[in-house]
């Protein structure tokens, strides 16, 4: 049997760690690794058109599967292109292993062609970032990198010169069983006892939930019922906590709706569950606050805490709920449920007037129809900007759907590449990229990746020929919009020229049939919907707080649209409110 080289050993270890694909663009320093993949049936090379797409795709795959995913870039500019997508994966806690191949090891530090220093460049967007400078470091270094990504949730970067990859692997290398799943983390009894006392002493408790409530829906609902608590959520908590939730009071933050803000400010005790909600202007400073998080470095960095609890949400609530005393007083909960329903009623009225005849098409209408027609287990990838607004207000979670976006990093152009990674995990699952024209055109080259692999991603393009969220930010700051207009082509024609299905929609009555045909198409499809660039309205007066940059008063902005099926849920929840 021929002796392995380092590249072959590298690929074998990735496969053992559960990696199915390596996304990237080939290049000379990567050639030994790509060739090793060619000869390994356990892992595929996915050729994308831009390395930024490779990193976004790997991050999305990791979020959908919960397993380690991987991407690669050749030396210098190739691996530099990874950095934005890796920042997003790292901030999303997606376990991703990135291979940054390097110039010949003998030339490092001598100003060689394409020389950079990856071990410095990727430091801020990784938990682990080291270079293989000697074959003897394999496989321990790669195993360590993989376990950092999986165990801590985020990115590990391994830098490897191309000449090292071609060298013979050590004969008696140390390999050990790889950790591929994260454990649960239980708080100590002292913390549970303190939290129990605080809950028992409080008359009005509100729960505010983030993405850390994934897998804890039943525990949150049981706890909320026992203590009669309203339940609000951040954007990343929506898909995990909003569905089947009779205590729902909506979302807080810049895109917020409903009564979440009031519920968090009018309680005696606010419990932050698995959220690193970044906008402290929306958090109260005059109520007691408890934060529960599996990442201890996040405790207390947004607000002053009365108690910090290190633990994952599910295990914490499993320990806490049996110990707290049940509350019978529903007055606070019922008042918040009524406020929530009333708030949504008012917003919906702005959206329902002649919406099926309005040209250019209301983007809210597009999102509402898309939500209605998409599969029950669809994966939505959402571009940053106004598409975040439409996803937050119109996509209906149900415990099966996924909604993935650049919600923490806030990058443009994420939806299409994330859809690539999501679709590769299951070709039979519906994947819909909610793209803006600005984001789509930024990485439009990777629409060709859909065609090359015949990936059945459906791109629904909200085409308002502008950078809508940036315009809103300028208006809120009291500035005239400038430099935000896009002169766009017929994107559907471009899709057809590339060999995909493409249709352009300019009238509301065309929308349902266009989406139906695109969803039925077996391969990649693009629905280019011309939407109203004036779908935003702002208050008649701009406050000083707004001028200083989206502070608390930014929540008063009225986005000219409704909240989809959330109103129906709010109305149904009112049935739980006792009649006087």
mmCIF file of N, CA, C and O in Angstrom, residues 100-187:
data_model
loop_
_atom_site.group_PDB
_atom_site.id
_atom_site.type_symbol
_atom_site.label_atom_id
_atom_site.label_comp_id
_atom_site.label_asym_id
_atom_site.label_seq_id
_atom_site.Cartn_x
_atom_site.Cartn_y
_atom_site.Cartn_z
ATOM 1 N N UNK A 100 -6.555 27.358 4.751
ATOM 2 C CA UNK A 100 -5.899 28.459 4.051
ATOM 3 C C UNK A 100 -4.558 27.934 3.552
ATOM 4 O O UNK A 100 -3.598 27.834 4.319
ATOM 5 N N UNK A 101 -4.517 27.570 2.275
ATOM 6 C CA UNK A 101 -3.226 27.075 1.774
ATOM 7 C C UNK A 101 -2.257 28.245 1.630
ATOM 8 O O UNK A 101 -2.659 29.410 1.568
ATOM 9 N N UNK A 102 -0.970 27.935 1.580
ATOM 10 C CA UNK A 102 0.059 28.964 1.736
ATOM 11 C C UNK A 102 1.149 28.785 0.684
ATOM 12 O O UNK A 102 1.248 27.732 0.034
ATOM 13 N N UNK A 103 1.966 29.806 0.554
ATOM 14 C CA UNK A 103 3.100 29.767 -0.365
ATOM 15 C C UNK A 103 4.115 28.716 0.113
ATOM 16 O O UNK A 103 4.026 28.218 1.236
ATOM 17 N N UNK A 104 5.092 28.356 -0.721
ATOM 18 C CA UNK A 104 6.101 27.368 -0.285
ATOM 19 C C UNK A 104 6.745 27.763 1.040
ATOM 20 O O UNK A 104 7.089 28.934 1.262
ATOM 21 N N UNK A 105 6.897 26.803 1.906
ATOM 22 C CA UNK A 105 7.360 27.087 3.269
ATOM 23 C C UNK A 105 8.737 27.739 3.296
ATOM 24 O O UNK A 105 9.034 28.548 4.183
ATOM 25 N N UNK A 106 9.563 27.445 2.318
ATOM 26 C CA UNK A 106 10.916 28.027 2.296
ATOM 27 C C UNK A 106 10.905 29.501 1.928
ATOM 28 O O UNK A 106 11.923 30.197 2.118
ATOM 29 N N UNK A 107 9.768 29.996 1.411
ATOM 30 C CA UNK A 107 9.687 31.383 0.963
ATOM 31 C C UNK A 107 8.936 32.298 1.930
ATOM 32 O O UNK A 107 8.857 33.511 1.702
ATOM 33 N N UNK A 108 8.390 31.748 2.989
ATOM 34 C CA UNK A 108 7.597 32.559 3.915
ATOM 35 C C UNK A 108 8.483 33.609 4.581
ATOM 36 O O UNK A 108 9.564 33.314 5.089
ATOM 37 N N UNK A 109 8.015 34.850 4.547
ATOM 38 C CA UNK A 109 8.743 35.949 5.163
ATOM 39 C C UNK A 109 9.703 36.665 4.227
ATOM 40 O O UNK A 109 10.403 37.590 4.642
ATOM 41 N N UNK A 110 9.696 36.261 2.940
ATOM 42 C CA UNK A 110 10.659 36.837 1.990
ATOM 43 C C UNK A 110 9.965 37.621 0.878
ATOM 44 O O UNK A 110 10.576 37.883 -0.170
ATOM 45 N N UNK A 111 8.700 37.994 1.071
ATOM 46 C CA UNK A 111 8.009 38.795 0.071
ATOM 47 C C UNK A 111 7.700 38.046 -1.202
ATOM 48 O O UNK A 111 7.657 38.624 -2.289
ATOM 49 N N UNK A 112 7.461 36.770 -1.108
ATOM 50 C CA UNK A 112 7.190 35.907 -2.262
ATOM 51 C C UNK A 112 5.861 36.281 -2.925
ATOM 52 O O UNK A 112 4.991 36.923 -2.317
ATOM 53 N N UNK A 113 5.700 35.869 -4.195
ATOM 54 C CA UNK A 113 4.471 36.091 -4.940
ATOM 55 C C UNK A 113 3.260 35.581 -4.150
ATOM 56 O O UNK A 113 3.250 34.453 -3.682
ATOM 57 N N UNK A 114 2.255 36.427 -3.991
ATOM 58 C CA UNK A 114 0.995 36.128 -3.294
ATOM 59 C C UNK A 114 1.173 35.881 -1.795
ATOM 60 O O UNK A 114 0.297 35.305 -1.146
ATOM 61 N N UNK A 115 2.273 36.344 -1.225
ATOM 62 C CA UNK A 115 2.499 36.096 0.202
ATOM 63 C C UNK A 115 1.584 36.950 1.079
ATOM 64 O O UNK A 115 1.452 38.162 0.876
ATOM 65 N N UNK A 116 0.937 36.324 2.012
ATOM 66 C CA UNK A 116 0.210 36.979 3.102
ATOM 67 C C UNK A 116 0.555 36.220 4.383
ATOM 68 O O UNK A 116 1.377 35.292 4.359
ATOM 69 N N UNK A 117 -0.065 36.571 5.479
ATOM 70 C CA UNK A 117 0.159 35.860 6.739
ATOM 71 C C UNK A 117 -1.189 35.430 7.307
ATOM 72 O O UNK A 117 -1.763 36.119 8.156
ATOM 73 N N UNK A 118 -1.711 34.293 6.840
ATOM 74 C CA UNK A 118 -3.050 33.844 7.267
ATOM 75 C C UNK A 118 -3.170 33.673 8.773
ATOM 76 O O UNK A 118 -4.256 33.886 9.333
ATOM 77 N N UNK A 119 -2.075 33.291 9.437
ATOM 78 C CA UNK A 119 -2.162 33.069 10.880
ATOM 79 C C UNK A 119 -2.442 34.375 11.628
ATOM 80 O O UNK A 119 -2.861 34.352 12.791
ATOM 81 N N UNK A 120 -2.222 35.514 10.982
ATOM 82 C CA UNK A 120 -2.586 36.808 11.560
ATOM 83 C C UNK A 120 -3.934 37.289 11.034
ATOM 84 O O UNK A 120 -4.745 37.840 11.781
ATOM 85 N N UNK A 121 -4.189 37.073 9.770
ATOM 86 C CA UNK A 121 -5.385 37.612 9.123
ATOM 87 C C UNK A 121 -6.683 37.060 9.698
ATOM 88 O O UNK A 121 -7.681 37.765 9.795
ATOM 89 N N UNK A 122 -6.685 35.793 10.071
ATOM 90 C CA UNK A 122 -7.919 35.137 10.503
ATOM 91 C C UNK A 122 -8.067 35.073 12.019
ATOM 92 O O UNK A 122 -8.956 34.393 12.526
ATOM 93 N N UNK A 123 -7.233 35.783 12.725
ATOM 94 C CA UNK A 123 -7.204 35.657 14.176
ATOM 95 C C UNK A 123 -8.531 36.041 14.825
ATOM 96 O O UNK A 123 -9.007 35.384 15.760
ATOM 97 N N UNK A 124 -9.161 37.100 14.329
ATOM 98 C CA UNK A 124 -10.366 37.615 14.988
ATOM 99 C C UNK A 124 -11.621 36.831 14.638
ATOM 100 O O UNK A 124 -12.617 36.928 15.347
ATOM 101 N N UNK A 125 -11.587 36.062 13.574
ATOM 102 C CA UNK A 125 -12.798 35.331 13.170
ATOM 103 C C UNK A 125 -12.617 33.832 13.342
ATOM 104 O O UNK A 125 -13.143 33.024 12.562
ATOM 105 N N UNK A 126 -11.899 33.434 14.382
ATOM 106 C CA UNK A 126 -11.679 32.007 14.612
ATOM 107 C C UNK A 126 -11.405 31.738 16.082
ATOM 108 O O UNK A 126 -10.938 32.605 16.815
ATOM 109 N N UNK A 127 -11.721 30.516 16.495
ATOM 110 C CA UNK A 127 -11.341 30.042 17.830
ATOM 111 C C UNK A 127 -9.931 29.453 17.809
ATOM 112 O O UNK A 127 -9.259 29.398 18.842
ATOM 113 N N UNK A 128 -9.535 28.976 16.634
ATOM 114 C CA UNK A 128 -8.237 28.294 16.506
ATOM 115 C C UNK A 128 -7.674 28.666 15.145
ATOM 116 O O UNK A 128 -8.367 28.620 14.133
ATOM 117 N N UNK A 129 -6.382 29.030 15.110
ATOM 118 C CA UNK A 129 -5.798 29.533 13.872
ATOM 119 C C UNK A 129 -4.300 29.242 13.898
ATOM 120 O O UNK A 129 -3.525 30.003 14.483
ATOM 121 N N UNK A 130 -3.900 28.133 13.284
ATOM 122 C CA UNK A 130 -2.500 27.705 13.349
ATOM 123 C C UNK A 130 -2.016 27.195 11.995
ATOM 124 O O UNK A 130 -2.827 26.827 11.136
ATOM 125 N N UNK A 131 -0.698 27.148 11.839
ATOM 126 C CA UNK A 131 -0.099 26.712 10.580
ATOM 127 C C UNK A 131 0.614 25.375 10.741
ATOM 128 O O UNK A 131 1.327 25.156 11.721
ATOM 129 N N UNK A 132 0.411 24.502 9.769
ATOM 130 C CA UNK A 132 1.162 23.245 9.706
ATOM 131 C C UNK A 132 2.478 23.538 8.974
ATOM 132 O O UNK A 132 2.488 23.770 7.764
ATOM 133 N N UNK A 133 3.555 23.568 9.706
ATOM 134 C CA UNK A 133 4.859 23.873 9.107
ATOM 135 C C UNK A 133 5.748 22.649 9.011
ATOM 136 O O UNK A 133 6.854 22.716 8.455
ATOM 137 N N UNK A 134 5.239 21.521 9.535
ATOM 138 C CA UNK A 134 6.013 20.285 9.529
ATOM 139 C C UNK A 134 5.026 19.115 9.467
ATOM 140 O O UNK A 134 4.026 19.117 10.194
ATOM 141 N N UNK A 135 5.280 18.117 8.634
ATOM 142 C CA UNK A 135 4.361 16.970 8.542
ATOM 143 C C UNK A 135 4.093 16.301 9.882
ATOM 144 O O UNK A 135 3.027 15.705 10.081
ATOM 145 N N UNK A 136 5.057 16.392 10.814
ATOM 146 C CA UNK A 136 4.883 15.733 12.104
ATOM 147 C C UNK A 136 3.737 16.335 12.918
ATOM 148 O O UNK A 136 3.267 15.731 13.883
ATOM 149 N N UNK A 137 3.280 17.535 12.548
ATOM 150 C CA UNK A 137 2.149 18.151 13.258
ATOM 151 C C UNK A 137 0.818 17.491 12.903
ATOM 152 O O UNK A 137 -0.173 17.679 13.615
ATOM 153 N N UNK A 138 0.804 16.773 11.803
ATOM 154 C CA UNK A 138 -0.412 16.068 11.421
ATOM 155 C C UNK A 138 -0.417 14.693 12.085
ATOM 156 O O UNK A 138 0.632 14.053 12.184
ATOM 157 N N UNK A 139 -1.546 14.160 12.510
ATOM 158 C CA UNK A 139 -2.874 14.761 12.398
ATOM 159 C C UNK A 139 -3.331 15.544 13.629
ATOM 160 O O UNK A 139 -4.452 16.020 13.684
ATOM 161 N N UNK A 140 -2.416 15.693 14.616
ATOM 162 C CA UNK A 140 -2.860 16.285 15.879
ATOM 163 C C UNK A 140 -3.400 17.699 15.701
ATOM 164 O O UNK A 140 -4.405 18.076 16.311
ATOM 165 N N UNK A 141 -2.732 18.489 14.852
ATOM 166 C CA UNK A 141 -3.163 19.877 14.691
ATOM 167 C C UNK A 141 -4.553 19.951 14.060
ATOM 168 O O UNK A 141 -5.406 20.731 14.507
ATOM 169 N N UNK A 142 -4.791 19.142 13.034
ATOM 170 C CA UNK A 142 -6.100 19.178 12.378
ATOM 171 C C UNK A 142 -7.192 18.657 13.306
ATOM 172 O O UNK A 142 -8.306 19.192 13.334
ATOM 173 N N UNK A 143 -6.884 17.628 14.072
ATOM 174 C CA UNK A 143 -7.864 17.126 15.043
ATOM 175 C C UNK A 143 -8.187 18.180 16.090
ATOM 176 O O UNK A 143 -9.345 18.384 16.466
ATOM 177 N N UNK A 144 -7.177 18.880 16.548
ATOM 178 C CA UNK A 144 -7.390 19.952 17.522
ATOM 179 C C UNK A 144 -8.244 21.069 16.927
ATOM 180 O O UNK A 144 -9.155 21.593 17.578
ATOM 181 N N UNK A 145 -7.951 21.434 15.686
ATOM 182 C CA UNK A 145 -8.726 22.473 15.014
ATOM 183 C C UNK A 145 -10.188 22.062 14.879
ATOM 184 O O UNK A 145 -11.098 22.864 15.130
ATOM 185 N N UNK A 146 -10.425 20.821 14.481
ATOM 186 C CA UNK A 146 -11.801 20.338 14.311
ATOM 187 C C UNK A 146 -12.562 20.383 15.623
ATOM 188 O O UNK A 146 -13.734 20.792 15.671
ATOM 189 N N UNK A 147 -11.904 20.002 16.688
ATOM 190 C CA UNK A 147 -12.582 19.975 17.983
ATOM 191 C C UNK A 147 -12.825 21.365 18.543
ATOM 192 O O UNK A 147 -13.794 21.579 19.263
ATOM 193 N N UNK A 148 -11.977 22.316 18.195
ATOM 194 C CA UNK A 148 -12.266 23.703 18.563
ATOM 195 C C UNK A 148 -13.541 24.186 17.866
ATOM 196 O O UNK A 148 -14.402 24.814 18.488
ATOM 197 N N UNK A 149 -13.636 23.919 16.579
ATOM 198 C CA UNK A 149 -14.804 24.379 15.813
ATOM 199 C C UNK A 149 -16.086 23.745 16.330
ATOM 200 O O UNK A 149 -17.113 24.418 16.498
ATOM 201 N N UNK A 150 -16.041 22.451 16.597
ATOM 202 C CA UNK A 150 -17.233 21.737 17.064
ATOM 203 C C UNK A 150 -17.544 22.088 18.511
ATOM 204 O O UNK A 150 -18.678 22.416 18.862
ATOM 205 N N UNK A 151 -16.532 22.028 19.352
ATOM 206 C CA UNK A 151 -16.750 22.200 20.786
ATOM 207 C C UNK A 151 -17.113 23.612 21.186
ATOM 208 O O UNK A 151 -17.961 23.821 22.057
ATOM 209 N N UNK A 152 -16.517 24.611 20.549
ATOM 210 C CA UNK A 152 -16.774 25.994 20.932
ATOM 211 C C UNK A 152 -17.804 26.662 20.019
ATOM 212 O O UNK A 152 -18.291 27.744 20.339
ATOM 213 N N UNK A 153 -18.120 26.022 18.911
ATOM 214 C CA UNK A 153 -19.098 26.593 18.002
ATOM 215 C C UNK A 153 -18.532 27.793 17.271
ATOM 216 O O UNK A 153 -18.610 28.918 17.751
ATOM 217 N N UNK A 154 -17.947 27.570 16.104
ATOM 218 C CA UNK A 154 -17.348 28.656 15.353
ATOM 219 C C UNK A 154 -16.303 28.133 14.388
ATOM 220 O O UNK A 154 -16.331 26.964 13.983
ATOM 221 N N UNK A 155 -15.371 28.989 14.032
ATOM 222 C CA UNK A 155 -14.426 28.701 12.953
ATOM 223 C C UNK A 155 -13.070 28.287 13.501
ATOM 224 O O UNK A 155 -12.594 28.842 14.495
ATOM 225 N N UNK A 156 -12.455 27.322 12.829
ATOM 226 C CA UNK A 156 -11.040 27.013 13.000
ATOM 227 C C UNK A 156 -10.373 27.157 11.648
ATOM 228 O O UNK A 156 -10.924 26.747 10.628
ATOM 229 N N UNK A 157 -9.191 27.765 11.630
ATOM 230 C CA UNK A 157 -8.438 27.949 10.388
ATOM 231 C C UNK A 157 -7.125 27.181 10.490
ATOM 232 O O UNK A 157 -6.377 27.334 11.462
ATOM 233 N N UNK A 158 -6.866 26.366 9.487
ATOM 234 C CA UNK A 158 -5.590 25.652 9.388
ATOM 235 C C UNK A 158 -4.872 26.159 8.145
ATOM 236 O O UNK A 158 -5.403 26.065 7.034
ATOM 237 N N UNK A 159 -3.687 26.710 8.343
ATOM 238 C CA UNK A 159 -2.864 27.174 7.228
ATOM 239 C C UNK A 159 -1.857 26.078 6.876
ATOM 240 O O UNK A 159 -1.227 25.498 7.770
ATOM 241 N N UNK A 160 -1.734 25.785 5.578
ATOM 242 C CA UNK A 160 -0.804 24.714 5.178
ATOM 243 C C UNK A 160 -0.132 25.074 3.851
ATOM 244 O O UNK A 160 -0.810 25.229 2.829
ATOM 245 N N UNK A 161 1.184 25.230 3.837
ATOM 246 C CA UNK A 161 1.899 25.461 2.582
ATOM 247 C C UNK A 161 1.723 24.283 1.628
ATOM 248 O O UNK A 161 1.642 23.118 2.054
ATOM 249 N N UNK A 162 1.681 24.589 0.346
ATOM 250 C CA UNK A 162 1.461 23.535 -0.638
ATOM 251 C C UNK A 162 2.548 22.482 -0.641
ATOM 252 O O UNK A 162 2.266 21.296 -0.866
ATOM 253 N N UNK A 163 3.789 22.862 -0.377
ATOM 254 C CA UNK A 163 4.869 21.874 -0.380
ATOM 255 C C UNK A 163 4.762 20.925 0.813
ATOM 256 O O UNK A 163 5.109 19.745 0.699
ATOM 257 N N UNK A 164 4.253 21.424 1.937
ATOM 258 C CA UNK A 164 4.049 20.551 3.102
ATOM 259 C C UNK A 164 2.952 19.534 2.789
ATOM 260 O O UNK A 164 3.051 18.360 3.156
ATOM 261 N N UNK A 165 1.908 19.980 2.085
ATOM 262 C CA UNK A 165 0.804 19.071 1.743
ATOM 263 C C UNK A 165 1.274 17.910 0.888
ATOM 264 O O UNK A 165 0.692 16.813 0.933
ATOM 265 N N UNK A 166 2.327 18.118 0.097
ATOM 266 C CA UNK A 166 2.812 17.063 -0.803
ATOM 267 C C UNK A 166 3.796 16.106 -0.135
ATOM 268 O O UNK A 166 4.112 15.056 -0.706
ATOM 269 N N UNK A 167 4.269 16.438 1.050
ATOM 270 C CA UNK A 167 5.257 15.586 1.717
ATOM 271 C C UNK A 167 4.613 14.346 2.320
ATOM 272 O O UNK A 167 3.410 14.299 2.555
ATOM 273 N N UNK A 168 5.426 13.361 2.581
ATOM 274 C CA UNK A 168 4.936 12.111 3.166
ATOM 275 C C UNK A 168 4.443 12.349 4.585
ATOM 276 O O UNK A 168 5.062 13.083 5.367
ATOM 277 N N UNK A 169 3.310 11.749 4.892
ATOM 278 C CA UNK A 169 2.768 11.851 6.244
ATOM 279 C C UNK A 169 3.592 10.980 7.188
ATOM 280 O O UNK A 169 4.152 9.964 6.776
ATOM 281 N N UNK A 170 3.683 11.343 8.454
ATOM 282 C CA UNK A 170 4.443 10.520 9.409
ATOM 283 C C UNK A 170 3.817 9.134 9.549
ATOM 284 O O UNK A 170 2.593 8.984 9.546
ATOM 285 N N UNK A 171 4.678 8.125 9.674
ATOM 286 C CA UNK A 171 4.194 6.747 9.704
ATOM 287 C C UNK A 171 3.458 6.406 10.993
ATOM 288 O O UNK A 171 2.464 5.697 10.993
ATOM 289 N N UNK A 172 3.950 6.917 12.117
ATOM 290 C CA UNK A 172 3.338 6.579 13.397
ATOM 291 C C UNK A 172 2.692 7.812 14.011
ATOM 292 O O UNK A 172 2.988 8.209 15.134
ATOM 293 N N UNK A 173 1.812 8.420 13.242
ATOM 294 C CA UNK A 173 1.131 9.617 13.738
ATOM 295 C C UNK A 173 0.080 9.230 14.767
ATOM 296 O O UNK A 173 -0.474 8.131 14.739
ATOM 297 N N UNK A 174 -0.159 10.145 15.682
ATOM 298 C CA UNK A 174 -1.104 9.894 16.768
ATOM 299 C C UNK A 174 -2.497 10.330 16.342
ATOM 300 O O UNK A 174 -2.738 11.512 16.078
ATOM 301 N N UNK A 175 -3.394 9.389 16.219
ATOM 302 C CA UNK A 175 -4.779 9.703 15.893
ATOM 303 C C UNK A 175 -5.653 9.254 17.056
ATOM 304 O O UNK A 175 -5.431 8.200 17.654
ATOM 305 N N UNK A 176 -6.658 10.050 17.373
ATOM 306 C CA UNK A 176 -7.549 9.694 18.474
ATOM 307 C C UNK A 176 -8.991 9.846 18.033
ATOM 308 O O UNK A 176 -9.282 10.393 16.967
ATOM 309 N N UNK A 177 -9.903 9.338 18.845
ATOM 310 C CA UNK A 177 -11.325 9.445 18.535
ATOM 311 C C UNK A 177 -11.734 10.920 18.535
ATOM 312 O O UNK A 177 -11.437 11.648 19.478
ATOM 313 N N UNK A 178 -12.383 11.344 17.468
ATOM 314 C CA UNK A 178 -12.765 12.743 17.343
ATOM 315 C C UNK A 178 -14.089 13.017 18.042
ATOM 316 O O UNK A 178 -15.029 12.223 17.959
ATOM 317 N N UNK A 179 -14.160 14.136 18.728
ATOM 318 C CA UNK A 179 -15.414 14.601 19.306
ATOM 319 C C UNK A 179 -16.214 15.275 18.206
ATOM 320 O O UNK A 179 -15.714 16.193 17.537
ATOM 321 N N UNK A 180 -17.444 14.827 17.974
ATOM 322 C CA UNK A 180 -18.261 15.401 16.896
ATOM 323 C C UNK A 180 -19.570 15.995 17.395
ATOM 324 O O UNK A 180 -20.343 16.529 16.612
ATOM 325 N N UNK A 181 -19.844 15.906 18.700
ATOM 326 C CA UNK A 181 -21.063 16.492 19.258
ATOM 327 C C UNK A 181 -20.737 17.256 20.529
ATOM 328 O O UNK A 181 -19.839 16.874 21.283
ATOM 329 N N UNK A 182 -21.510 18.327 20.751
ATOM 330 C CA UNK A 182 -21.279 19.152 21.944
ATOM 331 C C UNK A 182 -22.088 18.604 23.118
ATOM 332 O O UNK A 182 -23.205 18.106 22.939
ATOM 333 N N UNK A 183 -21.560 18.699 24.332
ATOM 334 C CA UNK A 183 -22.309 18.229 25.505
ATOM 335 C C UNK A 183 -23.315 19.281 25.960
ATOM 336 O O UNK A 183 -23.281 20.438 25.520
ATOM 337 N N UNK A 184 -24.199 18.882 26.852
ATOM 338 C CA UNK A 184 -25.062 19.860 27.506
ATOM 339 C C UNK A 184 -24.309 20.451 28.700
ATOM 340 O O UNK A 184 -23.407 19.825 29.252
ATOM 341 N N UNK A 185 -24.683 21.670 29.069
ATOM 342 C CA UNK A 185 -24.015 22.359 30.176
ATOM 343 C C UNK A 185 -25.062 22.723 31.218
ATOM 344 O O UNK A 185 -25.987 23.480 30.938
ATOM 345 N N UNK A 186 -24.900 22.190 32.400
ATOM 346 C CA UNK A 186 -25.860 22.417 33.474
ATOM 347 C C UNK A 186 -25.296 23.425 34.466
ATOM 348 O O UNK A 186 -24.143 23.300 34.889
ATOM 349 N N UNK A 187 -26.076 24.437 34.889
ATOM 350 C CA UNK A 187 -25.590 25.373 35.913
ATOM 351 C C UNK A 187 -25.425 24.669 37.258
ATOM 352 O O UNK A 187 -26.003 23.596 37.504
#
